[in-house]
Short mmCIF file of C-alpha atoms and ligand atoms in Angstrom, two decimals:
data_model
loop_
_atom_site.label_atom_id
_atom_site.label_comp_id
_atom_site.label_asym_id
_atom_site.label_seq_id
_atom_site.Cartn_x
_atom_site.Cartn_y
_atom_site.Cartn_z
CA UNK A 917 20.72 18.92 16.68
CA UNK A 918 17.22 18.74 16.11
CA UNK A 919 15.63 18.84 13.09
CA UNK A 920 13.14 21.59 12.99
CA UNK A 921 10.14 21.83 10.44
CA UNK A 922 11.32 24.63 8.93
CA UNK A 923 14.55 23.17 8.56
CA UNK A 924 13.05 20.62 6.03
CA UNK A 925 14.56 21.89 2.88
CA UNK A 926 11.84 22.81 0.66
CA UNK A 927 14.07 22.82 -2.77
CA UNK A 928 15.11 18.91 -1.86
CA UNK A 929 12.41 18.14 -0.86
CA UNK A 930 10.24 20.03 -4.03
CA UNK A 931 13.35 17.80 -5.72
CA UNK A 932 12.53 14.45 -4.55
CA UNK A 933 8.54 14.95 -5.34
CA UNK A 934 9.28 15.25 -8.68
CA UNK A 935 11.40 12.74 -8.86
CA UNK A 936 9.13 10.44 -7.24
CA UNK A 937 6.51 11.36 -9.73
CA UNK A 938 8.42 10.56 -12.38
CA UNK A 939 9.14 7.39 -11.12
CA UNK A 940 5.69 6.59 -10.79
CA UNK A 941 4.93 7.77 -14.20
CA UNK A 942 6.92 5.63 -15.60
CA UNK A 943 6.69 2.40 -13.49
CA UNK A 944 2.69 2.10 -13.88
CA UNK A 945 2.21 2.02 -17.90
CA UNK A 946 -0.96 -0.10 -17.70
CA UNK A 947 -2.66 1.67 -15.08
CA UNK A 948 -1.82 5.37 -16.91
CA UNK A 949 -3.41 4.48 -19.50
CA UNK A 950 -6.46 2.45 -18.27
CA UNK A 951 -6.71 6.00 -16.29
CA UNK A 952 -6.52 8.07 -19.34
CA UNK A 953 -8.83 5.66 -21.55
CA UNK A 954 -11.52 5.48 -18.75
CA UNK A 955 -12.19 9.34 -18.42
CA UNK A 956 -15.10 9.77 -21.82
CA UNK A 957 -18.03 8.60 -19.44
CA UNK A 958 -17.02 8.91 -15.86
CA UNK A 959 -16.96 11.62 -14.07
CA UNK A 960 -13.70 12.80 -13.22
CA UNK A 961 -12.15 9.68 -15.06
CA UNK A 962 -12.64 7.33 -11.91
CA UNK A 963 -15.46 5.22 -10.49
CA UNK A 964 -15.68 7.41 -7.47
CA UNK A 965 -13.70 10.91 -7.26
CA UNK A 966 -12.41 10.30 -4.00
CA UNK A 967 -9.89 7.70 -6.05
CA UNK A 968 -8.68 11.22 -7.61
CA UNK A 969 -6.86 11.57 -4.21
CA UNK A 970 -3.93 9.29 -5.17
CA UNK A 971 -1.18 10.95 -5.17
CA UNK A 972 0.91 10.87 -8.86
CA UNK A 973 -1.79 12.34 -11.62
CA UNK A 974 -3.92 9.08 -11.67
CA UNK A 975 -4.78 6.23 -9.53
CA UNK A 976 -3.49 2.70 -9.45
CA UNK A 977 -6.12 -0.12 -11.33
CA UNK A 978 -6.36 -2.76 -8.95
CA UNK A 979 -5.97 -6.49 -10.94
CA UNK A 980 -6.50 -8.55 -7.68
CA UNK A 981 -6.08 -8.59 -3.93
CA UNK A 982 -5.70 -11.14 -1.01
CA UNK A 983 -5.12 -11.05 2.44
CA UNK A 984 -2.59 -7.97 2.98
CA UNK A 985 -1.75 -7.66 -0.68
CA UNK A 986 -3.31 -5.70 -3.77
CA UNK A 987 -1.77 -6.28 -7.32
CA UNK A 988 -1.60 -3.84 -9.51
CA UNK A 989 -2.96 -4.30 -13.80
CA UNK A 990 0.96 -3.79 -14.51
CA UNK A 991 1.88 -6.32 -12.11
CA UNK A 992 2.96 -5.04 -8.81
CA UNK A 993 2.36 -6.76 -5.73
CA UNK A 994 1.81 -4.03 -2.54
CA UNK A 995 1.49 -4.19 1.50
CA UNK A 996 -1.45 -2.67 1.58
CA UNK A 997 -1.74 -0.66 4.62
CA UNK A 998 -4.75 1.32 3.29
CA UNK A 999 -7.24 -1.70 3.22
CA UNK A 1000 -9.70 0.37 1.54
CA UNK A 1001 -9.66 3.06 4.08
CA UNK A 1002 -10.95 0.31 7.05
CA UNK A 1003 -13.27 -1.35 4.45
CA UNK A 1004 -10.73 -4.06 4.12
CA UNK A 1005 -9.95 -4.57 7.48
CA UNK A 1006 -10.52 -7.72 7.60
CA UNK A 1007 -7.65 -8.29 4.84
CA UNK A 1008 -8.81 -8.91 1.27
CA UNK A 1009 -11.50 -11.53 0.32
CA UNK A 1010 -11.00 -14.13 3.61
CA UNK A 1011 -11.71 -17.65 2.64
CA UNK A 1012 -14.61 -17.37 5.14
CA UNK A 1013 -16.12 -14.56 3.81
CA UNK A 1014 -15.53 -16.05 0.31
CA UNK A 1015 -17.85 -18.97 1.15
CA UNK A 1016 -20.28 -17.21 2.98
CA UNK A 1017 -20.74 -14.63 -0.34
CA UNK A 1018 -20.75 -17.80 -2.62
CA UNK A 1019 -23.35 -19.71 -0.06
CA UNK A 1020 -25.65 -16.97 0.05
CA UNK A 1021 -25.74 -15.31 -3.91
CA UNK A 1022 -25.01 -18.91 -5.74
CA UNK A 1023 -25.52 -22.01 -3.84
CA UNK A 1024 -28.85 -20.62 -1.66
CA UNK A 1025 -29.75 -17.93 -3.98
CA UNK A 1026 -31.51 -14.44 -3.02
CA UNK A 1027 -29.14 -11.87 -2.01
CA UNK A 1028 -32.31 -9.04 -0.91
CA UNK A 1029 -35.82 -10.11 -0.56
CA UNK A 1030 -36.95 -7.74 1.60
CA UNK A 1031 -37.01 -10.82 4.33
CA UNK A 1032 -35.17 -11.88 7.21
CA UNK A 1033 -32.11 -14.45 7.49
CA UNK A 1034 -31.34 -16.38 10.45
CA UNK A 1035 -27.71 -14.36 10.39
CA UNK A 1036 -29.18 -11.36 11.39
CA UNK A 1037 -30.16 -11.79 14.84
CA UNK A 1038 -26.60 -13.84 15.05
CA UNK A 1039 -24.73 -10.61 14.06
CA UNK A 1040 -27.05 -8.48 16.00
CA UNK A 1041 -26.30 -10.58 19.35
CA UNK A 1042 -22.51 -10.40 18.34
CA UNK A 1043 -22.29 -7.00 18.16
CA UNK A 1044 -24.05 -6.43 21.55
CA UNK A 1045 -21.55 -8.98 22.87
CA UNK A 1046 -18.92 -6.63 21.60
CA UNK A 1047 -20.40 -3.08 22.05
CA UNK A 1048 -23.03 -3.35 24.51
CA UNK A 1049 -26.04 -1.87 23.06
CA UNK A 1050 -28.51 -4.32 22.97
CA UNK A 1051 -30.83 -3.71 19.99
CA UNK A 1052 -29.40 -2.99 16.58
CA UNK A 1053 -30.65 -2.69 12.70
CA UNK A 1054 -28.77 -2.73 9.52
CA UNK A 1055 -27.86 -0.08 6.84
CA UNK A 1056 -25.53 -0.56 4.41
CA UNK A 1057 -23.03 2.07 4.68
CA UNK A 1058 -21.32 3.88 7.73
CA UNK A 1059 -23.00 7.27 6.62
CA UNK A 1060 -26.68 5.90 6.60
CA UNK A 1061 -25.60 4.60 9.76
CA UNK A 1062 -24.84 8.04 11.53
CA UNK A 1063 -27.97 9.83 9.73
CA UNK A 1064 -30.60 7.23 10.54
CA UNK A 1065 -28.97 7.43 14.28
CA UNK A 1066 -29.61 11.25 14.19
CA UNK A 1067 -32.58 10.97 12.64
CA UNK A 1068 -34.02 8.63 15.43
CA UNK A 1069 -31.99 11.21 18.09
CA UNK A 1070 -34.12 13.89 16.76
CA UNK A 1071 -37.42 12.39 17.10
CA UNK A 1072 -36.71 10.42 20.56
CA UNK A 1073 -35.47 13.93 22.12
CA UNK A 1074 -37.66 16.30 19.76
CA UNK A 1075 -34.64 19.01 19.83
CA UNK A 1076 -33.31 19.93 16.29
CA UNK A 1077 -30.10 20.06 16.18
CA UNK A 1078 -26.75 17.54 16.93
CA UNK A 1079 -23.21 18.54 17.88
CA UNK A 1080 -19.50 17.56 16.46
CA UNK A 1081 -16.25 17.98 16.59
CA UNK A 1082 -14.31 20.43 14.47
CA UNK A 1083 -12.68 18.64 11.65
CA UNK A 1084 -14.77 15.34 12.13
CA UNK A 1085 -15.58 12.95 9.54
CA UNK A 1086 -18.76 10.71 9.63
CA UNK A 1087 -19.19 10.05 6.07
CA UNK A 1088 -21.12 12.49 3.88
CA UNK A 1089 -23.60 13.49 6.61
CA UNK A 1090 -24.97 17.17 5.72
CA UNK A 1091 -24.97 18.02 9.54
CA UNK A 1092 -21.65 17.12 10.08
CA UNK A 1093 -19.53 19.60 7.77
CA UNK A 1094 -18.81 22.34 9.68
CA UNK A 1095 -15.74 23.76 11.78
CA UNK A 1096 -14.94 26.12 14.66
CA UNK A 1097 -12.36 28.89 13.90
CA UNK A 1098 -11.92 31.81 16.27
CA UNK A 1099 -14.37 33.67 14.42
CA UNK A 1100 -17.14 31.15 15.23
CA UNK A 1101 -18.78 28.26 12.91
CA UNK A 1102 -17.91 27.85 9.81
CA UNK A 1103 -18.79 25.41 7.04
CA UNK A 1104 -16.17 23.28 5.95
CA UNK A 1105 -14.32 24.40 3.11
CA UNK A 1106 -16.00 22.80 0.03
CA UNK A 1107 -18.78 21.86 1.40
CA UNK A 1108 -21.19 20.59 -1.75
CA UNK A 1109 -24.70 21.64 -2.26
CA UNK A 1110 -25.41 22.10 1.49
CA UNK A 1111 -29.54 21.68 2.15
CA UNK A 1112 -28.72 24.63 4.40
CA UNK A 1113 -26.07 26.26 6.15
CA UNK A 1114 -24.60 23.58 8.73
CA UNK A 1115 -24.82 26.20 11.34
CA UNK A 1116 -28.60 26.15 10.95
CA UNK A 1117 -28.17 22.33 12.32
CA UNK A 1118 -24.96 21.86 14.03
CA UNK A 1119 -23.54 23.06 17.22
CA UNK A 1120 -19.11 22.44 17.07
CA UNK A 1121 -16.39 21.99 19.33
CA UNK A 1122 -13.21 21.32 19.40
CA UNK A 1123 -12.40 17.91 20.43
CA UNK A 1124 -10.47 17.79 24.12
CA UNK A 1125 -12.06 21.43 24.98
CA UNK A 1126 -14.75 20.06 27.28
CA UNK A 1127 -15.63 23.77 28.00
CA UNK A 1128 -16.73 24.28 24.96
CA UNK A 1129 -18.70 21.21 24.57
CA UNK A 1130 -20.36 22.00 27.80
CA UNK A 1131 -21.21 25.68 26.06
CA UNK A 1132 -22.78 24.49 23.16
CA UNK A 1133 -24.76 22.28 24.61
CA UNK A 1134 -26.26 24.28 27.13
CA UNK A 1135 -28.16 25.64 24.81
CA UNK A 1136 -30.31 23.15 25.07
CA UNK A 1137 -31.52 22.62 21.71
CA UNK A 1138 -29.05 19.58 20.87
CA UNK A 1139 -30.39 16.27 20.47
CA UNK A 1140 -26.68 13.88 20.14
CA UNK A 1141 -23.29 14.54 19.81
CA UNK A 1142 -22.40 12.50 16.92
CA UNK A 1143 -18.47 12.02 17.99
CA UNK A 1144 -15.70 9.09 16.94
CA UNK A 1145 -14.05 8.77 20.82
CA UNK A 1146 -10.78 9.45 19.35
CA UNK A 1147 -11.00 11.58 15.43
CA UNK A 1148 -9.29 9.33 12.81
CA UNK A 1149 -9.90 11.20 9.66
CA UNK A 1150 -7.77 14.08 10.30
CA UNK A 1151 -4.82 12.38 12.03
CA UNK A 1152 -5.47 10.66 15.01
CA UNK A 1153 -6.58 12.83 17.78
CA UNK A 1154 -6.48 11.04 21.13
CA UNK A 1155 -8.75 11.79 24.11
CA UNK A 1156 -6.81 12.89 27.13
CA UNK A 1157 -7.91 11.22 30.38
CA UNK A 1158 -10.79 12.22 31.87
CA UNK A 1159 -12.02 13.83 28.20
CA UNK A 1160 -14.38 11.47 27.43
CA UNK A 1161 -15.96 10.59 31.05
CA UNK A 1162 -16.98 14.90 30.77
CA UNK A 1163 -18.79 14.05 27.45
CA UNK A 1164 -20.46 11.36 28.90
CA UNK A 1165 -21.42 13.63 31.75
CA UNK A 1166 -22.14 16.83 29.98
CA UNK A 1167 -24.48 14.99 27.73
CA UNK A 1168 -26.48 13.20 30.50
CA UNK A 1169 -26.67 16.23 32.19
CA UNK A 1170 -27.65 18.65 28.94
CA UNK A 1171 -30.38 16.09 28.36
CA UNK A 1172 -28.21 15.18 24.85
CA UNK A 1173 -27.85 11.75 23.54
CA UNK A 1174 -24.29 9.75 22.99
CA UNK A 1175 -23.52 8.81 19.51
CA UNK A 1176 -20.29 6.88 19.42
CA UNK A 1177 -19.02 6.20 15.59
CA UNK A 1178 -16.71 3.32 15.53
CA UNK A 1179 -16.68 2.66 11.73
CA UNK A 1180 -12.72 3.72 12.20
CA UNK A 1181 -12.23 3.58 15.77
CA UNK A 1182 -13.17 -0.01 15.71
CA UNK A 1183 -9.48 -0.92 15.34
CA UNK A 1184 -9.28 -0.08 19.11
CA UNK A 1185 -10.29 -3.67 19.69
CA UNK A 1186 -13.13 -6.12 19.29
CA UNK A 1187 -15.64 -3.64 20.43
CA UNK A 1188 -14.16 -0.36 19.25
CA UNK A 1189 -12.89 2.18 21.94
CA UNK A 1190 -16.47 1.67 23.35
CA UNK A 1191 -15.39 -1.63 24.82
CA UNK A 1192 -11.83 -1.19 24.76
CA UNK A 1193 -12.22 2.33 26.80
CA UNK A 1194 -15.70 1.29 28.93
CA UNK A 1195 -17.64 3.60 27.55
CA UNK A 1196 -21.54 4.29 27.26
CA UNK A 1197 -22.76 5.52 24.37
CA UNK A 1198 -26.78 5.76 23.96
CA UNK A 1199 -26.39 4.73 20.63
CA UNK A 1200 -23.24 3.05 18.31
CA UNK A 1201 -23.13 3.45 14.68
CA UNK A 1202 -20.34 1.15 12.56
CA UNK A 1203 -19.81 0.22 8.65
CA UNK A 1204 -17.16 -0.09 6.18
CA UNK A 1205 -15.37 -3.43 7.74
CA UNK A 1206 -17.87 -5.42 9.70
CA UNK A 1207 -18.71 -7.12 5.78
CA UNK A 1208 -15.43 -8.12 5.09
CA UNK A 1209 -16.22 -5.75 1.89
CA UNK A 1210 -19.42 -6.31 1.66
CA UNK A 1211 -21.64 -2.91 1.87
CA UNK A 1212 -22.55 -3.26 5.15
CA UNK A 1213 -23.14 -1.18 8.04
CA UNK A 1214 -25.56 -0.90 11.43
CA UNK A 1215 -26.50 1.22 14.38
CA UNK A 1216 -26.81 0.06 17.70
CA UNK A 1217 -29.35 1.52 20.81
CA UNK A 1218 -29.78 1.30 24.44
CA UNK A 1219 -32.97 -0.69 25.33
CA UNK A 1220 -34.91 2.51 26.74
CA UNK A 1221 -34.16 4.16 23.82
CA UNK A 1222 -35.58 1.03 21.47
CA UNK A 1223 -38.63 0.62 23.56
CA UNK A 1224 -39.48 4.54 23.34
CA UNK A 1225 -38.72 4.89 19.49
CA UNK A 1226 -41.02 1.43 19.10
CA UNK A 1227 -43.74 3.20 21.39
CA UNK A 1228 -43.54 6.55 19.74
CA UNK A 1229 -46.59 6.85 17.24
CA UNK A 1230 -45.59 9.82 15.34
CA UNK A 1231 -42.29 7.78 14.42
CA UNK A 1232 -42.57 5.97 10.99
CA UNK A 1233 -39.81 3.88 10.95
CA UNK A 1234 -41.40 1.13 8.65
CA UNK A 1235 -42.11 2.78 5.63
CA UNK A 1236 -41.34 6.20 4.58
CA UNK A 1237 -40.17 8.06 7.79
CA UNK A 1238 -36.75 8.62 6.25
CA UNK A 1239 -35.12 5.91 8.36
CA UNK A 1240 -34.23 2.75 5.98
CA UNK A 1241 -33.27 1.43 2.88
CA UNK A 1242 -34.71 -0.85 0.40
CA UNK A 1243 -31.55 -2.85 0.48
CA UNK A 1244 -30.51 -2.34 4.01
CA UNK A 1245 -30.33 -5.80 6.02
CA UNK A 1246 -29.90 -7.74 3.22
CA UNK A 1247 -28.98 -11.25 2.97
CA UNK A 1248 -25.97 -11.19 1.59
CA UNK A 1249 -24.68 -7.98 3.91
CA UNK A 1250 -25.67 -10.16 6.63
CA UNK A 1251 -24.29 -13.11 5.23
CA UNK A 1252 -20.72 -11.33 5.22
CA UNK A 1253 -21.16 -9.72 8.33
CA UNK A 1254 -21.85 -12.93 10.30
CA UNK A 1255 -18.27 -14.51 8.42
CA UNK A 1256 -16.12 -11.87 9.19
CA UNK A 1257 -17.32 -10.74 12.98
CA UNK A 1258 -18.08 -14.73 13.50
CA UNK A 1259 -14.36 -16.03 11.60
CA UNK A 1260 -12.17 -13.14 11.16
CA UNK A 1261 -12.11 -9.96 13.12
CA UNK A 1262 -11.95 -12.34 16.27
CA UNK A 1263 -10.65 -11.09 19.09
CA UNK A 1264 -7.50 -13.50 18.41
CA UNK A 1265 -7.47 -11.56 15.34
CA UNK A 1266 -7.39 -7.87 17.04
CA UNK A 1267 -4.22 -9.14 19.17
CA UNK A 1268 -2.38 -9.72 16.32
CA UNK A 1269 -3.10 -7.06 14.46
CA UNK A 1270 -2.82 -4.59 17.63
CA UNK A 1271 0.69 -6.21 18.32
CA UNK A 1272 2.03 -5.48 14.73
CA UNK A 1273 0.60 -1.90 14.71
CA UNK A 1274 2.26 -1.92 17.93
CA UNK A 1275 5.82 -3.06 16.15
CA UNK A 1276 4.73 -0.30 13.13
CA UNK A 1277 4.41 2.60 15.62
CA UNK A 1278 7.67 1.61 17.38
CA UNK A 1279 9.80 1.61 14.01
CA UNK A 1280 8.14 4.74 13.51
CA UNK A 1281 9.15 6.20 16.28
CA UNK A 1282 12.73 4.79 16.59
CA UNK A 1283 13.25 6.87 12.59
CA UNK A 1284 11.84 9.75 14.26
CA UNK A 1285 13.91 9.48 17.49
CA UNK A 1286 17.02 8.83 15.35
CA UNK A 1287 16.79 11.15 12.88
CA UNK A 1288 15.26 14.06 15.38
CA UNK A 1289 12.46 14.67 13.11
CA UNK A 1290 10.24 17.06 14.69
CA UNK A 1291 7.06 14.42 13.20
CA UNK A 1292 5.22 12.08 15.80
CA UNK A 1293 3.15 9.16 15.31
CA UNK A 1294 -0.18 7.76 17.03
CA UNK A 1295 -1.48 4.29 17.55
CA UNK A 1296 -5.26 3.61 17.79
CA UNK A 1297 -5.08 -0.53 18.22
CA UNK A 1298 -4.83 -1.90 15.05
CA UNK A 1299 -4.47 1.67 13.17
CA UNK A 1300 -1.11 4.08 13.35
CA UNK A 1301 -1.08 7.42 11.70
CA UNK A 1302 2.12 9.53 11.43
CA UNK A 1303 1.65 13.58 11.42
CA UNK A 1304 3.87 16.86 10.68
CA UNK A 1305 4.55 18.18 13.82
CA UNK A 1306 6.41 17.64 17.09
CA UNK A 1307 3.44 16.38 19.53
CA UNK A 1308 0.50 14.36 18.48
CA UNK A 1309 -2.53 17.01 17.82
CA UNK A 1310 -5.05 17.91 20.91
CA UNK A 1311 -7.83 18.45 18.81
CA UNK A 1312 -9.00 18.69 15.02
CA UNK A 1313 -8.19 22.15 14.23
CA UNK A 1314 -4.25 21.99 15.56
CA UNK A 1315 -4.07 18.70 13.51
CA UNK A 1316 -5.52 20.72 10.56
CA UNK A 1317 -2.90 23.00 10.95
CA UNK A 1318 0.06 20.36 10.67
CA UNK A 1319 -0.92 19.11 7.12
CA UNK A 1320 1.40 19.09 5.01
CA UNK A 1321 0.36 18.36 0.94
CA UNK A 1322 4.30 17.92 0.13
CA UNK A 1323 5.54 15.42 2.55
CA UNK A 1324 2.19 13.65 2.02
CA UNK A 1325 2.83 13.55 -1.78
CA UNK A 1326 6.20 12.56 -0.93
CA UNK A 1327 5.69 9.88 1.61
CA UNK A 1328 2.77 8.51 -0.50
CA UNK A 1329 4.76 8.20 -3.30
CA UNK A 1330 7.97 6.73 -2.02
CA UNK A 1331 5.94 4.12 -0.68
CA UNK A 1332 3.86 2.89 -3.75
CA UNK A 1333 6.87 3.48 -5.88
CA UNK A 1334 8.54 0.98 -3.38
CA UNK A 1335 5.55 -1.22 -3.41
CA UNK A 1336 3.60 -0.10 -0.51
CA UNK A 1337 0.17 1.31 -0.26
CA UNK A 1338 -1.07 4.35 2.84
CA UNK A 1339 -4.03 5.65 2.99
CA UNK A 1340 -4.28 8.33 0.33
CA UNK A 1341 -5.38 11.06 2.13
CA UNK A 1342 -3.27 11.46 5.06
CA UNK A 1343 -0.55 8.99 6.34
CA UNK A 1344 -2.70 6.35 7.89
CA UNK A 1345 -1.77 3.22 8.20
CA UNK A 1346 -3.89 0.02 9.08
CA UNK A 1347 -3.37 -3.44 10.20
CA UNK A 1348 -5.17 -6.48 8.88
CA UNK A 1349 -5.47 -10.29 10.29
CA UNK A 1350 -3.04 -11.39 7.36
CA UNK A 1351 -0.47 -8.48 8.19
CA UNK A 1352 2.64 -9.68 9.46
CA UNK A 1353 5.93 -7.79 11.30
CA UNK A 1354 7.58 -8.37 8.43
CA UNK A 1355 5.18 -5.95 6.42
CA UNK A 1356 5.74 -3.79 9.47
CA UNK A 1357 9.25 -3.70 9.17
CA UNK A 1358 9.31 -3.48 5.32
CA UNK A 1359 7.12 -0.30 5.76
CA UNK A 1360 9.85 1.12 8.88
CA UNK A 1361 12.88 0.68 6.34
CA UNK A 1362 11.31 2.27 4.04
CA UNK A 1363 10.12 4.98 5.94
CA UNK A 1364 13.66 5.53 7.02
CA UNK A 1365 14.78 5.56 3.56
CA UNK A 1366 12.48 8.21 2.75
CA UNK A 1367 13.28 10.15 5.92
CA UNK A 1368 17.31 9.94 5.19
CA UNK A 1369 16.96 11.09 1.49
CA UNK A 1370 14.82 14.53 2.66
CA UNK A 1371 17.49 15.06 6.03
CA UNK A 1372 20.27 14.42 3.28
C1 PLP B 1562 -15.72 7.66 11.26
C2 PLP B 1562 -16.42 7.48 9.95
N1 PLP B 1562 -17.75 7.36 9.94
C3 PLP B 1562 -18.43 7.18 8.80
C4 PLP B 1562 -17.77 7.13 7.59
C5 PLP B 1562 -18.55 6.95 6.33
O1 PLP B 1562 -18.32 5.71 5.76
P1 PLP B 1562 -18.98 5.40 4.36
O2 PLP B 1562 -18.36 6.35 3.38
O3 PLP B 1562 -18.58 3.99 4.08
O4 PLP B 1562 -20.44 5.59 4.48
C6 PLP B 1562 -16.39 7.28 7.56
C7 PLP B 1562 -15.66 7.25 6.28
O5 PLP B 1562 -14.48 7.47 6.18
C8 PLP B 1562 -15.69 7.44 8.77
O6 PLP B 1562 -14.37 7.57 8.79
#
């Protein structure tokens, strides 16, 4: 028989959370109370209040990390699947980036000047090997990224507003927080201190629904669809085939630019899904792991598009036209970037680290084939994401709708308690160069484990 959702008991299963809280409570001493001593002068007791997300009351305080593994201040040694949400692709501190850090800020000296390094055009050349645009500039964070992309979209097409897709994530961009519901636009729930409402500056669709793209856009007034080619940050939404070759269409012919955010989708391959899927974005936008850790980030353009934002004399972007930052293209960002794109997310690297998300997904799937659990899981590359319902999601807003806040307390806590770390805000996990089918495997036994005690 096939286990059905609502066939999950919710008394075990309201059981076992609190169980597995306990056991957390009690197995992390140190970092309790480094939690509950920390909380006078920060604001919500943590360095940044997305940590609050952990799942057990307070986060874990990180002693050290290396490679695939993060120790905790009482001790613990975890897989760490959650790599910093992508910033740690690359695995923890690589040798290579390592030296390239301690070249550039101790032995050479001068981490931002405000002038050029000889890595830049290096990483710049490396990243049009791998995505095809072939001018690029530096920010130092995925979300300046995006809004210096739109910002530049806006002036080169002089149309106000940009499109996305319902339940997107591009960082803590003000025109991106807004969903569709059946009652129209709405702005995300929670949205903070919005400059105005999103609907002012957003058009939204639901991912897959190329009808609806196509509606919005005929409007007319839409500069870019800022779009990841498959969403990451609320599952993993997949295009279907064909999807993506009627955005690419629809745009060209709506006179709307192409904004392709790999930051997450990058673990498609050496060049992102751009590459991996031959696609042709006007413009790229990437950050979190191209540093090794490093704040880093850039945005990539098409040569027309360079020339005419270059030729355009009502566009400031030198001094205070709202695209740059003082710190943007430093030295030491670049330093990192040229290590870990040059040394360690090779493409030898993405092979290995496709092939054991590849052996992840599969003991995934064999638990949820074997056990009939009405759950599936999705593989982006190097990236695997399991989800509450039967099929993998079609869009943003039916992927919405299968979260779950007690199996992802439960899951999230059965696997620190057992030493290994997933994403904290949905079940995501990620693949590093140092990651090995053994962590694979370690995670697949213990996701049957998990699975066995709630069928039980
Ligand atoms: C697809 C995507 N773009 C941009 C960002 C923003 O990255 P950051 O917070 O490092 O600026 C994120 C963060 O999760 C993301 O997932």
């Amino acid at each position: 028989m096939t286990t059905t959702l609502a066939s999950i008991n919710k008394d075990r299963l309201t059981a076992l959370v609190e169980r597995e809280r306990a056991a957390y409570l009690a197995s992390f001493p140190a970092s309790r109370e480094a939690f509950a001593a920390a909380g006078d002068h920060l604001l919500g007791g943590v360095p940044m209040t997305w940590m609050r997300m952990w799942s057990g009351g307070f986060p874990l305080y990180q002693a050290a990390a290396s490679g695939a593994r993060l120790t905790d201040i009482d001790g613990h040694e975890f897989i760490d699947f959650c790599l910093g949400d992508t910033g740690a692709m690359a695995g923890h501190s690589p040798t290579a980036v390592q030296e390239a850090v301690a070249r550039r800020y101790g032995e050479l000296g001068g981490a931002t000047t405000m002038l050029p390094t000889q890595d830049a055009a290096w990483v710049a050349a490396e990243l049009t090997r791998r995505f095809g645009a072939p001018y690029w500039s530096f920010t130092l964070t995925a979300t300046d990224a995006n809004r210096w992309a739109i910002r530049l979209a806006r002036q080169l097409t002089r149309r106000p507003k940009i499109a996305v897709f319902s339940y997107c994530y591009h960082g803590s961009v003000d025109e991106s927080f807004i969903v569709a519901t059946p009652d129209g636009p709405q702005p995300r729930a929670g949205n903070v201190g919005a400059p105005v409402d999103p609907r002012e500056t957003t058009r939204v669709a639901e991912f897959n629904d190329a009808a609806a793209l196509d509606r919005e856009l005929a409007h007319g007034d839409v500069a870019a669809v800022l779009m990841e080619p498959a969403l990451t940050n609320i599952g993993i939404v997949l295009p279907e085939p064909g999807y993506l070759d009627a955005v690419r269409s629809l745009t060209r012919e709506h006179g709307t630019l192409l904004i392709n955010d790999e930051t997450h989708t990058f673990s498609a391959g050496p060049g992102g899904c751009t590459a991996a899927w031959g696609l042709e974005p006007d413009l790229v936008t990437i950050g979190k792991s191209i540093g090794g850790g490093i704040p880093s980030g850039a945005y990539g353009l098409t040569a027309a598009l360079a020339e005419r934002i270059l030729a355009d004399p009502a566009a400031d972007i030198e001094d205070t036209g709202g695209v740059g930052g003082t710190l943007a293209g430093n030295a030491l960002s670049l330093a990192a970037m040229r290590a870990t794109l040059g040394e360690i997310l090779t493409d030898e690297a993405f092979e290995h680290m496709i092939a054991v998300a590849t052996r992840f997904t599969a003991g995934v799937q064999s638990v949820l084939d074997s056990r009939r659990l009405p759950w599936n899981i999705v593989q982006l590359g190097a990236r695997a994401e399991y989800r509450f319902c039967p099929e993998p999601p079609r869009s943003g807003g039916e992927s919405a709708a299968a979260a779950d806040t007690a199996l992802d307390e439960y899951l999230h806590l059965y696997m620190i308690n057992r030493g290994v770390l997933m994403t904290p805000f949905h079940n995501m996990a990620l693949m590093c160069p140092a990651t090995t089918q053994a962590d694979a495997d370690a995670h697949t036994a213990r996701f049957a484990a998990a699975a066995d005690e709630l069928l039980s």
